[in-house]
mmCIF file of C-alpha atoms in Angstrom:
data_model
loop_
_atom_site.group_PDB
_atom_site.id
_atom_site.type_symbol
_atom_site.label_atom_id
_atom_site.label_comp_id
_atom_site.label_asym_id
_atom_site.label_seq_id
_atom_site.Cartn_x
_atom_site.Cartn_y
_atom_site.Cartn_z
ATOM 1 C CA UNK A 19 191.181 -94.199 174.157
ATOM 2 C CA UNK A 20 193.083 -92.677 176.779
ATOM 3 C CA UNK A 21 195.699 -90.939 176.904
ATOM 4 C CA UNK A 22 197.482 -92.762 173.872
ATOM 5 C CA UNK A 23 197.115 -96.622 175.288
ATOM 6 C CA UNK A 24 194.074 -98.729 174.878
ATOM 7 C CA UNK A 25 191.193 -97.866 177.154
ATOM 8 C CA UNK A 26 190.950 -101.493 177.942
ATOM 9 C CA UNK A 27 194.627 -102.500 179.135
ATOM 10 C CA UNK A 28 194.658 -102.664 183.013
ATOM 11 C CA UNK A 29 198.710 -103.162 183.212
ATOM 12 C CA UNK A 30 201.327 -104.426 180.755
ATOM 13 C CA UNK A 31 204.214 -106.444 182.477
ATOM 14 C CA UNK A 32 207.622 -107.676 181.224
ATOM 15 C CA UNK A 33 208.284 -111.412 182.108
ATOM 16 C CA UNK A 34 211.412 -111.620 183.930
ATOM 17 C CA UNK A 35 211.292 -114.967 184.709
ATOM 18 C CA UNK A 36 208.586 -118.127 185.632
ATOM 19 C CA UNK A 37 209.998 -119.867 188.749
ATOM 20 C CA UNK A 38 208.900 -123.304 189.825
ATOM 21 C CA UNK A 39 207.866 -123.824 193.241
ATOM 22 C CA UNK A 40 209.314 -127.325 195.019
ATOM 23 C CA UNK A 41 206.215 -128.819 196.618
ATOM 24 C CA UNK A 42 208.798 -129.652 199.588
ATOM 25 C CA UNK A 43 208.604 -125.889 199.779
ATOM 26 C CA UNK A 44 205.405 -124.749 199.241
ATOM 27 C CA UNK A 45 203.714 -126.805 201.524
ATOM 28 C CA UNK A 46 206.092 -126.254 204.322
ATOM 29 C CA UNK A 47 204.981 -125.672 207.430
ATOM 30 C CA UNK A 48 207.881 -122.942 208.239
ATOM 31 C CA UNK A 49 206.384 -119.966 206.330
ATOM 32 C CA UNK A 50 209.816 -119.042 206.841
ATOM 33 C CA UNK A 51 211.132 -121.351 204.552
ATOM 34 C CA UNK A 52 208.939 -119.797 201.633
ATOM 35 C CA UNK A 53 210.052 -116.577 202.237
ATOM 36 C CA UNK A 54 213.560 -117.713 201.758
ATOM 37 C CA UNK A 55 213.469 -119.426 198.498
ATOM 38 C CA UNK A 56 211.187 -116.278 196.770
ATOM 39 C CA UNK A 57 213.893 -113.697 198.032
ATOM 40 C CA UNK A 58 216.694 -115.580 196.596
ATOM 41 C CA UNK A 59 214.983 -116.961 193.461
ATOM 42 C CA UNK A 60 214.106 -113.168 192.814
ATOM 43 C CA UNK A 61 217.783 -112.612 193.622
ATOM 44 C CA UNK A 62 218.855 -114.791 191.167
ATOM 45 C CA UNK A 63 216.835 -114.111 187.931
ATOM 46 C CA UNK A 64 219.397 -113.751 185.428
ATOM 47 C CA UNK A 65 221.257 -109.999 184.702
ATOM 48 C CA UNK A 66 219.907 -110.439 180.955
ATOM 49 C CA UNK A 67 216.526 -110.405 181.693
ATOM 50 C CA UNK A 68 216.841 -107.561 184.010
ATOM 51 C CA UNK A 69 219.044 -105.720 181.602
ATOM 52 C CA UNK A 70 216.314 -105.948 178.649
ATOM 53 C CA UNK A 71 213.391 -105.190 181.239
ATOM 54 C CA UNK A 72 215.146 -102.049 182.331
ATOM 55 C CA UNK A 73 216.111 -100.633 178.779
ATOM 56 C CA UNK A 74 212.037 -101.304 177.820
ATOM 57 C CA UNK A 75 211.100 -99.392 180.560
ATOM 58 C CA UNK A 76 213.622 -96.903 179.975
ATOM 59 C CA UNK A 77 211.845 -96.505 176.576
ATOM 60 C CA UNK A 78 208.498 -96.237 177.694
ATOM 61 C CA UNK A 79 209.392 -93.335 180.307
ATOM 62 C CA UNK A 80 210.855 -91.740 177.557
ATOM 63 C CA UNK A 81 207.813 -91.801 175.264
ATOM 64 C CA UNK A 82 205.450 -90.253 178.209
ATOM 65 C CA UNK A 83 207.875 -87.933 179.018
ATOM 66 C CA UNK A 84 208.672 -89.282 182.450
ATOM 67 C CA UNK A 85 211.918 -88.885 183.953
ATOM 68 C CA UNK A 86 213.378 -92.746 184.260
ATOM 69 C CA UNK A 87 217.083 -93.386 186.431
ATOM 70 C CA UNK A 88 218.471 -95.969 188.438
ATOM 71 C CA UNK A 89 219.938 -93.950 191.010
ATOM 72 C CA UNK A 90 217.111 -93.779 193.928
ATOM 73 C CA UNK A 91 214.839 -95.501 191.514
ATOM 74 C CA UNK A 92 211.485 -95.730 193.403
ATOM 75 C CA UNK A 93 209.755 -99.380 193.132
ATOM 76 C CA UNK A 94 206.831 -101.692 194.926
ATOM 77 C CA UNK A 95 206.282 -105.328 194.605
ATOM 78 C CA UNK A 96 203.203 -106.739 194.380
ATOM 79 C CA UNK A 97 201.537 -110.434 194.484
ATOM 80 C CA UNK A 98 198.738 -111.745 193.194
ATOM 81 C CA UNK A 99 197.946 -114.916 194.552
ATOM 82 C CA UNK A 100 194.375 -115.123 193.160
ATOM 83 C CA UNK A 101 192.448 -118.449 194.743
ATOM 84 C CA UNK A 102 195.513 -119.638 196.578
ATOM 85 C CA UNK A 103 195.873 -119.575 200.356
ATOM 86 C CA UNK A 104 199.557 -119.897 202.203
ATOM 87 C CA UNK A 105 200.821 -119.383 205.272
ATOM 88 C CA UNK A 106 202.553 -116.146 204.268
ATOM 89 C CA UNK A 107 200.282 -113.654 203.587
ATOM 90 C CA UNK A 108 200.458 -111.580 200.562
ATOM 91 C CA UNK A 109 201.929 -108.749 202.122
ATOM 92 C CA UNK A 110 204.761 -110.822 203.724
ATOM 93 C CA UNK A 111 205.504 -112.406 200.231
ATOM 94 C CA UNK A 112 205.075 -108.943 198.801
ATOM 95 C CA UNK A 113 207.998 -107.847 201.636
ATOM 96 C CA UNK A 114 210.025 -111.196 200.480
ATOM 97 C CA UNK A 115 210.157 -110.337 196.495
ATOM 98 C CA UNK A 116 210.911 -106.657 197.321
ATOM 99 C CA UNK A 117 214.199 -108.078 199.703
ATOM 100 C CA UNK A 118 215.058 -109.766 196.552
ATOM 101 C CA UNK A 119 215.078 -106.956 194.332
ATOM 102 C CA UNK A 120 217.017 -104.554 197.046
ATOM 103 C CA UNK A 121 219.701 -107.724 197.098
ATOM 104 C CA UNK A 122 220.135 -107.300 193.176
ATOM 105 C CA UNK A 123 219.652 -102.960 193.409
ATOM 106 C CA UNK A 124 220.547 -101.953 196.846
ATOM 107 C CA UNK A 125 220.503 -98.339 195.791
ATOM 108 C CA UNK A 126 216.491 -98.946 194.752
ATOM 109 C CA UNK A 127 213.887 -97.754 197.176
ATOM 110 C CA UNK A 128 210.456 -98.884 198.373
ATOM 111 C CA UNK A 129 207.920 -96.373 197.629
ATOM 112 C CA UNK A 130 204.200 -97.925 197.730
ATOM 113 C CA UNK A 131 202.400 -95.045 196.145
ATOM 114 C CA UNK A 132 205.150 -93.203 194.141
ATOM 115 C CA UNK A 133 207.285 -95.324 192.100
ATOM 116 C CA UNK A 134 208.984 -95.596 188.970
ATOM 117 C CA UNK A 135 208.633 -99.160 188.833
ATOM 118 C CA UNK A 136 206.124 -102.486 190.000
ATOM 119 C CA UNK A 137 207.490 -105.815 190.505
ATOM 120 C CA UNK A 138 204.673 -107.903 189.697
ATOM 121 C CA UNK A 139 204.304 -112.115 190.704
ATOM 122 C CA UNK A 140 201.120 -113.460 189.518
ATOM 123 C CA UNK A 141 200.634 -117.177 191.368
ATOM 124 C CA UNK A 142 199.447 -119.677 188.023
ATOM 125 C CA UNK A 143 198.157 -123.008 188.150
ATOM 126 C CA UNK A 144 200.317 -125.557 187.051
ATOM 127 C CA UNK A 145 196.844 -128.104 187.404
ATOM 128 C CA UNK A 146 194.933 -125.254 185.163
ATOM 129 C CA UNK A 147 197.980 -125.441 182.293
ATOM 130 C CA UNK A 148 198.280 -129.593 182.243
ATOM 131 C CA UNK A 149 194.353 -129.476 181.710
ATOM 132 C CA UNK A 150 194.206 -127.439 178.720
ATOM 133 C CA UNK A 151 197.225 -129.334 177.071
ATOM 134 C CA UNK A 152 195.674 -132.498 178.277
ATOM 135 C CA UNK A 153 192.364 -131.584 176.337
ATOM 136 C CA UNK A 154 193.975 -131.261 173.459
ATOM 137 C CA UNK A 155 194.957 -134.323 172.944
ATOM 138 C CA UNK A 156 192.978 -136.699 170.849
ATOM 139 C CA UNK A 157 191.063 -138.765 173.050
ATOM 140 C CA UNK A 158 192.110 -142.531 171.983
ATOM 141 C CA UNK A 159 195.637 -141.000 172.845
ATOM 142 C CA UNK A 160 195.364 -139.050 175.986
ATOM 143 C CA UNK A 161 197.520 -139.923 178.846
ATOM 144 C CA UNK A 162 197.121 -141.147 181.687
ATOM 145 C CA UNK A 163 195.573 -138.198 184.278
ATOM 146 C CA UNK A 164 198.043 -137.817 187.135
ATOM 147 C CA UNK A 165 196.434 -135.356 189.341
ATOM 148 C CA UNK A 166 199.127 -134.020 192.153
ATOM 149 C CA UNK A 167 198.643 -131.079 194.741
ATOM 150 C CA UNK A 168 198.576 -127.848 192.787
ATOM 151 C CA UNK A 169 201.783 -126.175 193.188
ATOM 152 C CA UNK A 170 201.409 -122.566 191.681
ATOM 153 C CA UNK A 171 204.068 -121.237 188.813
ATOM 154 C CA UNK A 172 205.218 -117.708 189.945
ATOM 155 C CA UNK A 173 205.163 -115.675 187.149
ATOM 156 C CA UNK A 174 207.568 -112.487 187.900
ATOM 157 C CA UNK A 175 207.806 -109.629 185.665
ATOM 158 C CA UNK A 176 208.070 -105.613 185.741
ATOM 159 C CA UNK A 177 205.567 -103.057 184.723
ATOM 160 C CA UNK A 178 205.204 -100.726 182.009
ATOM 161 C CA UNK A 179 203.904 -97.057 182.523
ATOM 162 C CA UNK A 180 201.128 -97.171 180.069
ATOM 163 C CA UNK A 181 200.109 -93.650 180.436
ATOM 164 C CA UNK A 182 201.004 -89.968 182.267
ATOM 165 C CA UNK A 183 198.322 -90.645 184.628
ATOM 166 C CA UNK A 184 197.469 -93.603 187.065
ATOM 167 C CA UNK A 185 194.673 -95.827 185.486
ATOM 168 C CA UNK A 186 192.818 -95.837 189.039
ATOM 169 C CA UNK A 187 192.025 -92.137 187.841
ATOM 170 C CA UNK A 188 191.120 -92.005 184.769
ATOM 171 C CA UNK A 189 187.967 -90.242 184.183
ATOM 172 C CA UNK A 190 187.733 -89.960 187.982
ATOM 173 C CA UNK A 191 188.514 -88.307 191.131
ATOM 174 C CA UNK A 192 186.756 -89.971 193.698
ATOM 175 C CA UNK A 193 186.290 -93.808 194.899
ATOM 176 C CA UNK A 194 183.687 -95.834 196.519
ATOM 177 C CA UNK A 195 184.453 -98.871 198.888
ATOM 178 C CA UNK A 196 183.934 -101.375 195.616
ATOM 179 C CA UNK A 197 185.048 -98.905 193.044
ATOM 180 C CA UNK A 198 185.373 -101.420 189.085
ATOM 181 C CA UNK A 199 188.605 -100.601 187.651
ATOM 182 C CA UNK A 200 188.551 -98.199 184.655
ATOM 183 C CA UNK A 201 189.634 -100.758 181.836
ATOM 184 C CA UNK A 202 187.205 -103.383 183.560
ATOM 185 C CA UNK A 203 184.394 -101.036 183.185
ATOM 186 C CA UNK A 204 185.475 -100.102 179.800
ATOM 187 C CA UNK A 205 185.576 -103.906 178.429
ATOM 188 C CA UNK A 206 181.952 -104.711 180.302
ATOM 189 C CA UNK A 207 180.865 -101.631 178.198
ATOM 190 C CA UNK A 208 182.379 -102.835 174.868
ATOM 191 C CA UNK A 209 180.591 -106.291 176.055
ATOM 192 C CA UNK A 210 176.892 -104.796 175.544
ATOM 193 C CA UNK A 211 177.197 -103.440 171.919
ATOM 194 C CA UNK A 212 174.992 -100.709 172.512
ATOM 195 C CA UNK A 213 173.702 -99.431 169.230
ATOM 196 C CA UNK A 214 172.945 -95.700 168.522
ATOM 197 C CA UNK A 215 170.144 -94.267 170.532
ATOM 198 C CA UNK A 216 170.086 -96.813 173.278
ATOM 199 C CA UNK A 217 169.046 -95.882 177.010
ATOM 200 C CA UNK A 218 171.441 -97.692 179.072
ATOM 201 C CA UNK A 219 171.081 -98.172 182.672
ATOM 202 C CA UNK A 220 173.351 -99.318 185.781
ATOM 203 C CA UNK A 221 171.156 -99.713 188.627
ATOM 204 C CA UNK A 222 173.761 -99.955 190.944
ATOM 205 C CA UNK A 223 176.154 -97.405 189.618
ATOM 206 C CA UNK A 224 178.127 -97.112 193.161
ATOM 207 C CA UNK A 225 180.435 -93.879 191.895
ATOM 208 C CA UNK A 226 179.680 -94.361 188.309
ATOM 209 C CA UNK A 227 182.881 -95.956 186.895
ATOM 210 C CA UNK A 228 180.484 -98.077 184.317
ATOM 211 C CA UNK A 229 178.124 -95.171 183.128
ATOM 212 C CA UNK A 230 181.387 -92.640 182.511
ATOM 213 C CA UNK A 231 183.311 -95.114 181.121
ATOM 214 C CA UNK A 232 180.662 -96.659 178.618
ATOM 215 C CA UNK A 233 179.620 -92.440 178.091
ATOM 216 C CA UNK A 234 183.658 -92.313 177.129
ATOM 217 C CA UNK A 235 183.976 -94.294 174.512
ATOM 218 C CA UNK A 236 180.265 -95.292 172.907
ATOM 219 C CA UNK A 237 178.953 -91.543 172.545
ATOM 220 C CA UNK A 238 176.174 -92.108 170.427
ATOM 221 C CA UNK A 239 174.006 -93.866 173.273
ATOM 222 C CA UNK A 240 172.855 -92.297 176.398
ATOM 223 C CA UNK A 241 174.349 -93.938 179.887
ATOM 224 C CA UNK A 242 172.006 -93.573 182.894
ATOM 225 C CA UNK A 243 173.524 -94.599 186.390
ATOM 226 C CA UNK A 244 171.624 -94.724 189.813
ATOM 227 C CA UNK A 245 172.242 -96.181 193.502
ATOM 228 C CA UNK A 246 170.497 -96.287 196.780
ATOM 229 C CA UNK A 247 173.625 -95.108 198.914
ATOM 230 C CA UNK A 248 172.671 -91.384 198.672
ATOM 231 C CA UNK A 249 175.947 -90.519 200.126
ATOM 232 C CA UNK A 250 177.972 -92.457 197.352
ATOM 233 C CA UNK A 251 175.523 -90.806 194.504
ATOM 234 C CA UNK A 252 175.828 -87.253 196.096
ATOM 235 C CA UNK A 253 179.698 -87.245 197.449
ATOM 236 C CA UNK A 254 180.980 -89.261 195.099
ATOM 237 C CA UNK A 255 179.495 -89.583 192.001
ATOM 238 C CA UNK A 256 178.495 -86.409 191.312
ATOM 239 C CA UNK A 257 181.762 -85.101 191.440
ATOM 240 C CA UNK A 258 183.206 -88.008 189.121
ATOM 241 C CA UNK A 259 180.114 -87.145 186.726
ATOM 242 C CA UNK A 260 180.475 -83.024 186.676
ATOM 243 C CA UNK A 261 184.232 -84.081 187.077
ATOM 244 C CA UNK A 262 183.829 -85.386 183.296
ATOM 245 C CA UNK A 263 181.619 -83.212 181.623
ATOM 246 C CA UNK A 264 180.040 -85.679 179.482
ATOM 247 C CA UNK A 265 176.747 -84.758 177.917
ATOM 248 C CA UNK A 266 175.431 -88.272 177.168
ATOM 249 C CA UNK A 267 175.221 -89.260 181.089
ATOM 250 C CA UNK A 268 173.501 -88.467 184.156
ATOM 251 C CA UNK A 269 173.414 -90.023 187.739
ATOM 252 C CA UNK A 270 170.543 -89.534 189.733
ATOM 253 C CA UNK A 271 169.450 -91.602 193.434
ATOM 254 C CA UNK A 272 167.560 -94.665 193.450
ATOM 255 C CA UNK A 273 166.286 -97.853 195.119
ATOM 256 C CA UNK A 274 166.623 -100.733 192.558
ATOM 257 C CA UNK A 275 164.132 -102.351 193.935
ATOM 258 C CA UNK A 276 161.520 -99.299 193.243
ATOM 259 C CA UNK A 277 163.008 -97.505 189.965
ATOM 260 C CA UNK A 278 161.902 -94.382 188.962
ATOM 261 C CA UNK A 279 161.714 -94.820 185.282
ATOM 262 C CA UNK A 280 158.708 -95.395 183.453
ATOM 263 C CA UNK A 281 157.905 -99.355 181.460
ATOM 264 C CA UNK A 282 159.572 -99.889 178.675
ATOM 265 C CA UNK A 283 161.961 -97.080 179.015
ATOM 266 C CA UNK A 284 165.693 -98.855 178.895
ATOM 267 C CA UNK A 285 167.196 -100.885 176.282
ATOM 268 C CA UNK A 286 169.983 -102.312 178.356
ATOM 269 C CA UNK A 287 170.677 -103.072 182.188
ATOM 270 C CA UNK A 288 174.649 -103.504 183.054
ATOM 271 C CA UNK A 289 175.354 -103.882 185.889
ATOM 272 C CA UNK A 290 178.080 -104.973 189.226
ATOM 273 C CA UNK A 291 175.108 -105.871 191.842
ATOM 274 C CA UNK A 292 175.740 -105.445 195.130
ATOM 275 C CA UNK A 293 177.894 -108.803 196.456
ATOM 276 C CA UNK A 294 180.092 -109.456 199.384
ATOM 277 C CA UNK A 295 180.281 -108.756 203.091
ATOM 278 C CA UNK A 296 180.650 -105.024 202.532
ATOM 279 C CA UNK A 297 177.449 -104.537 200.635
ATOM 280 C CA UNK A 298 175.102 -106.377 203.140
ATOM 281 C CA UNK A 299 174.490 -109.781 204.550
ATOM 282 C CA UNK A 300 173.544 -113.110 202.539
ATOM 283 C CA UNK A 301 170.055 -112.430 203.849
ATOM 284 C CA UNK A 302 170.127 -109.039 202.761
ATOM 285 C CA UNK A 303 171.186 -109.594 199.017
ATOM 286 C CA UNK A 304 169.099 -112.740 198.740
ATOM 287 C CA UNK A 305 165.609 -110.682 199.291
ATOM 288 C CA UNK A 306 167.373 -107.986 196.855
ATOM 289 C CA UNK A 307 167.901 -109.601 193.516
ATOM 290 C CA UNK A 308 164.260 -111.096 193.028
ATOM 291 C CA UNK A 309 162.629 -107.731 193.729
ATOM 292 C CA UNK A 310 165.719 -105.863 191.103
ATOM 293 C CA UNK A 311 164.954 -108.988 188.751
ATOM 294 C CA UNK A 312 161.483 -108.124 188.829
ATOM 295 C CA UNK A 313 161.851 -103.999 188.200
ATOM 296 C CA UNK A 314 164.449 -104.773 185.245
ATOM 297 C CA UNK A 315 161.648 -106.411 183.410
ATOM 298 C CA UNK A 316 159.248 -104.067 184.193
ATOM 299 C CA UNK A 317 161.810 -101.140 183.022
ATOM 300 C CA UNK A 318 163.468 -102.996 179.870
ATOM 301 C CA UNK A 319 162.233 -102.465 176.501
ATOM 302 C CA UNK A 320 161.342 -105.773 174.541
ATOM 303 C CA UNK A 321 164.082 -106.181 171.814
ATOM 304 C CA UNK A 322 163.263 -106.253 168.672
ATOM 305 C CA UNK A 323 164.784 -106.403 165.552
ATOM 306 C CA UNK A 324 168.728 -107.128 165.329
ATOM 307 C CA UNK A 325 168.614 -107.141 169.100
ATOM 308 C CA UNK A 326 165.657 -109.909 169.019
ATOM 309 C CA UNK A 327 166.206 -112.657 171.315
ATOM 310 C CA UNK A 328 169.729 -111.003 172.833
ATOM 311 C CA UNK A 329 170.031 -109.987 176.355
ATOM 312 C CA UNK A 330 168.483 -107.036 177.857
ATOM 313 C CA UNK A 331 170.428 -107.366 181.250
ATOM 314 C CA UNK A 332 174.080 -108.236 182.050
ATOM 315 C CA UNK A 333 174.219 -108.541 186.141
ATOM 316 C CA UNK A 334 177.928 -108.954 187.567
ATOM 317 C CA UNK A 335 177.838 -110.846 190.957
ATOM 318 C CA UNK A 336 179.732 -113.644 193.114
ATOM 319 C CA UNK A 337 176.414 -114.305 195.298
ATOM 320 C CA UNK A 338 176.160 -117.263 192.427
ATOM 321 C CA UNK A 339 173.770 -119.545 193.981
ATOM 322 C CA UNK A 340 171.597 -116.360 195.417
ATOM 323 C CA UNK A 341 171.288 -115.159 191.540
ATOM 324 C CA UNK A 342 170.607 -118.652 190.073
ATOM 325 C CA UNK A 343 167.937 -119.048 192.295
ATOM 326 C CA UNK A 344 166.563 -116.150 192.265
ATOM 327 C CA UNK A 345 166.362 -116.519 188.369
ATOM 328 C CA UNK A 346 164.722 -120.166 189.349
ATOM 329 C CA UNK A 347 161.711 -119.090 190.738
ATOM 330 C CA UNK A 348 158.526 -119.638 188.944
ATOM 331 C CA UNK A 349 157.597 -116.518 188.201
ATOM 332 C CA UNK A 350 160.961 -115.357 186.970
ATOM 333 C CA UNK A 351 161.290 -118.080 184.694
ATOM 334 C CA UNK A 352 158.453 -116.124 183.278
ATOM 335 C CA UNK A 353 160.623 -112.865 182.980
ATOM 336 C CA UNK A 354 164.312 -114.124 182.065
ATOM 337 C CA UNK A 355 165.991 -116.469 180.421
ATOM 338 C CA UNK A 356 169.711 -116.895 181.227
ATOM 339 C CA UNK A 357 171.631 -117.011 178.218
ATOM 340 C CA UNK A 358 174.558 -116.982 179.336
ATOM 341 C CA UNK A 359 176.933 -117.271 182.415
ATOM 342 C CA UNK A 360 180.704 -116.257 182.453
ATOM 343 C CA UNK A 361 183.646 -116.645 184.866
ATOM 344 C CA UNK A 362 185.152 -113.192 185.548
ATOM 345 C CA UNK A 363 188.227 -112.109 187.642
ATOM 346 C CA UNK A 364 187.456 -108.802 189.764
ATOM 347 C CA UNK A 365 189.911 -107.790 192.232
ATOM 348 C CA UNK A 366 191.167 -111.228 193.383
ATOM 349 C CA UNK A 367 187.704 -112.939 193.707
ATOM 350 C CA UNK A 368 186.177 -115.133 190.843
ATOM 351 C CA UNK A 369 183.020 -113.531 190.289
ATOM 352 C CA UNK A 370 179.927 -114.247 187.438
ATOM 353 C CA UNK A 371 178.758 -112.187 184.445
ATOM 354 C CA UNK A 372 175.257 -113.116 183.758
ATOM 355 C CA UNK A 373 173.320 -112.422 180.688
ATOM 356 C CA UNK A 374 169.832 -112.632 180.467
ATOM 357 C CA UNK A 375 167.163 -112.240 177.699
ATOM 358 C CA UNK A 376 163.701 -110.700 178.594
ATOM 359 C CA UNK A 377 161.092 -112.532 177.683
ATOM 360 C CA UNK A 378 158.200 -111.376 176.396
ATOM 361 C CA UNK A 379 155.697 -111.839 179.554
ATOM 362 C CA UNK A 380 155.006 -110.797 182.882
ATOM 363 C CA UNK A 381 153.867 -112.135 186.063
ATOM 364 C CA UNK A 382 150.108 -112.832 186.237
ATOM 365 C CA UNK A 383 150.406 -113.066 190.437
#
């Protein structure tokens, strides 16, 4: 826990209103005329809903002691527009629902880094909501499938403060260039079930948000985080590490591909493996996961009992094709089985949580 709020709660956001893009307008070719309709739609959400957002997070300032007033009241707007693509950017749209708040509050001010308040627009599939009622439908009396160009629902709300301090810090003071989120970590730590007395690794620990957050909250099994990037280990992870005191954690430097812990030694792998243009190229990462599939094995303990036949290694990436085949050579069919494989949503990018069970052989070559 942290704080008072739940360690695993990234944000919580009031819903001010869900606004329905015309297709007329989002597929205009005047970005201009985007930017138009989301200032004045903003403009127009209804004094009600602005008047019960405003008292809630009156409230919650109250509760965490923070002082709350609309005179000079400091805010930023954000948009998420997740897998969607527009000729406005998401700054620009970002600059368009902000002139649509100062219409509404023209004594509010733009702060980007200290504000009171967030003005949030999450961009939601309208194609991804007909689906899932459409499935539910028995099948003799499903209708018709009338598949249009996806025109996203904007989904507008306000956010909460959750806690005194900024999530982004919590249990740290120091970032790398692909930092996880602290509630992300958290839940991928909750995700492994580690039982007491477990050895817990993250191969590619980066500055050690998994290993501190999994210490945090599951204190009764020991979490071991390493990287190759000596200057991320030693300038930023050690300070994060001595930063939290914990005495069931420790960070040391380390080439996943040439581990420095003995066979048999680690009861579960979890880990965010290296992925995107910032880590390395596709060449690069492609000769890296068969040589870190191959140490895991040699490194993870067989599981036995209650833990028979569950996965020994949970590997976060969105190189999905470099993973699967990886996993499809001969030789590491021999090693892993994939039990399972799971969309996840990690900083605007669709990535994959993969969860594989060690088998009980090695490679004869």
């Amino acid at each position: 826990m942290c704080s008072g709020c739940l360690a695993s709660i990234e944000q919580v956001v009031i819903q001010l209103a869900v606004l329905q893009v015309p297709p007329s307008i989002w597929f205009s070719q005047d970005s201009n005329t985007m930017g138009d309709w989301l200032d004045q739609s903003i403009a127009d959400i209804s004094a009600n809903a602005w008047r019960e957002a405003i008292e809630i997070n009156r409230l919650a300032h109250q509760i965490l002691n923070q002082p709350f007033t609309l005179t000079d009241h400091a805010y930023r707007a954000t948009v998420r527009k997740g897998q969607y693509h527009h000729l406005l950017k998401t700054p620009e749209l970002a600059a368009r629902v902000g002139d649509g708040v100062a219409t509404r509050f023209n004594d509010w001010k733009v702060n980007l880094t200290q504000y009171n308040s967030e003005m949030v627009v999450d961009l939601i599939s309208q194609q991804s909501i007909a689906m899932l009622q459409y499935i539910q439908w028995p099948h003799e009396k499903r209708p018709e499938k009338n598949i249009t160009p996806d025109v996203p629902l904007l989904h507008v709300g306000i956010t909460l403060p959750t806690s005194v301090q900024s999530i982004s810090y919590r249990r740290r003071i120091s970032f790398g260039r692909t930092s996880l989120r602290p509630p992300l970590a958290y839940c991928l730590a909750n995700l492994i079930q580690a039982r007491k007395g477990d050895i817990v690794l993250d191969p590619c620990c980066g500055s050690g948000t998994i290993p501190i957050e999994g210490a945090a909250n599951y204190v009764d099994a020991f979490w071991l985080g390493s990287d190759v990037n000596t200057a991320e280990i030693h300038g930023i992870a050690q300070s994060n590490f001595s930063h939290v005191a914990l005495n069931n954690t420790d960070v040391l430097n380390a080439d996943g591909r040439a581990l420095p812990y003995r066979n048999n030694s680690i009861d579960i792998v979890l880990t965010d493996l290296p992925w995107g243009r910032r880590e390395g190229s596709f060449t690069q990462i492609g000769k890296l996961y068969p040589k870190l599939l191959r140490e895991l094995h040699r490194i993870c303990r067989q599981p036995t009992g209650s833990r028979q036949a569950k996965p020994s290694a949970y590997l976060i990436t969105q190189g999905r094709k470099l993973l699967r085949g990886s996993l499809s050579y001969d030789w590491c069919t021999k090693l892993w089985k994939l039990e399972s494989e799971k969309e996840l949503y990690i900083g605007g990018y669709i990535v994959y949580l993969f969860a594989l069970v060690r088998l009980d052989q090695s490679d004869n070559n």
